């Protein structure tokens, strides 16, 4: 006996749904690939820092770190002086 319409219709619908899913998946992959290629072009065209610029940036950051450490030490020292003696308070008064 042959297949009935009910049996073949459900198989046909399932096949068409799978075909749509595969087409959508293929489009997504193509879009992602195109986006990755575009990103690679932008990266390639982007201006790269030279070794000298990198060294200058490192020096600048190191100076900032040293400055912060120095300021922190000074603040700790001032806090310690103000705790131990009243001299710290007297120094900060304005003379009239």
Coordinates of C-alpha atoms in Angstrom, one line a residue:
X1 CA 0.0 0.0 0.0
X2 CA 1.1 3.5 -0.6
X3 CA 1.5 6.3 1.9
X4 CA -1.4 8.4 2.9
X5 CA -1.5 12.1 2.5
X6 CA -1.3 12.6 6.3
X7 CA 2.0 10.7 6.5
X8 CA 3.7 12.5 3.6
X9 CA 2.4 16.0 4.6
X10 CA 4.0 15.8 8.0
X11 CA 7.3 14.6 6.5
X12 CA 7.1 17.3 3.9
X13 CA 6.5 20.0 6.6
X14 CA 9.4 18.7 8.7
X15 CA 11.6 18.7 5.7
X16 CA 10.7 22.3 4.7
X17 CA 11.2 23.4 8.3
X18 CA 14.6 21.8 8.4
X19 CA 15.5 23.4 5.1
X20 CA 14.5 26.9 6.5
X21 CA 16.6 26.3 9.6
X22 CA 19.6 25.3 7.6
X23 CA 19.2 28.3 5.3
X24 CA 19.0 30.7 8.3
X25 CA 22.0 29.0 9.9
X26 CA 24.0 29.4 6.7
X27 CA 23.0 33.1 6.5
X28 CA 24.0 33.7 10.1
X29 CA 27.4 32.0 9.5
X30 CA 28.0 34.1 6.4
X31 CA 27.1 37.3 8.3
X32 CA 29.5 36.4 11.2
X33 CA 32.2 35.6 8.7
X34 CA 31.7 38.9 6.9
X35 CA 31.8 40.8 10.2
X36 CA 35.0 39.0 11.3
X37 CA 36.6 40.0 8.0
X38 CA 35.5 43.6 8.4
X39 CA 36.9 43.7 11.9
X40 CA 40.2 42.2 10.7
X41 CA 40.4 45.0 8.0
X42 CA 39.8 47.7 10.6
X43 CA 42.5 46.2 12.9
X44 CA 44.9 45.9 10.0
X45 CA 44.3 49.5 9.0
X46 CA 44.6 50.8 12.5
X47 CA 47.7 52.8 13.4
X48 CA 50.0 50.7 15.5
X49 CA 52.1 52.2 18.3
X50 CA 55.8 52.3 17.8
X51 CA 58.3 50.9 20.3
X52 CA 59.2 54.4 21.4
X53 CA 55.6 55.4 22.1
X54 CA 55.2 52.2 24.1
X55 CA 58.3 53.0 26.2
X56 CA 57.1 56.6 26.7
X57 CA 53.7 55.3 27.9
X58 CA 55.4 52.9 30.3
X59 CA 57.7 55.7 31.7
X60 CA 54.7 57.9 32.2
X61 CA 52.8 55.2 34.0
X62 CA 55.8 54.4 36.2
X63 CA 56.2 58.1 37.1
X64 CA 52.5 58.3 38.1
X65 CA 52.9 55.2 40.3
X66 CA 55.9 56.6 42.0
X67 CA 54.1 59.9 42.6
X68 CA 51.2 58.1 44.1
X69 CA 53.5 56.1 46.4
X70 CA 55.3 59.3 47.4
X71 CA 52.1 61.2 48.2
X72 CA 50.8 58.2 50.2
X73 CA 54.0 58.1 52.3
X74 CA 53.8 61.9 52.9
X75 CA 50.2 61.6 54.0
X76 CA 51.0 58.7 56.3
X77 CA 53.9 60.7 57.8
X78 CA 51.8 63.8 58.3
X79 CA 49.1 61.7 60.0
X80 CA 51.7 60.1 62.3
X81 CA 53.1 63.5 63.2
X82 CA 49.7 64.9 63.9
X83 CA 48.9 61.9 66.2
X84 CA 52.1 62.1 68.2
X85 CA 52.5 65.8 68.6
X86 CA 50.6 69.0 68.4
X87 CA 53.4 70.5 66.2
X88 CA 51.5 69.4 63.1
X89 CA 48.5 71.5 64.1
X90 CA 50.6 74.5 64.9
X91 CA 52.4 74.4 61.5
X92 CA 49.1 74.5 59.7
X93 CA 47.8 77.6 61.5
X94 CA 47.8 80.9 59.6
X95 CA 49.6 83.8 61.1
X96 CA 47.7 87.0 61.3

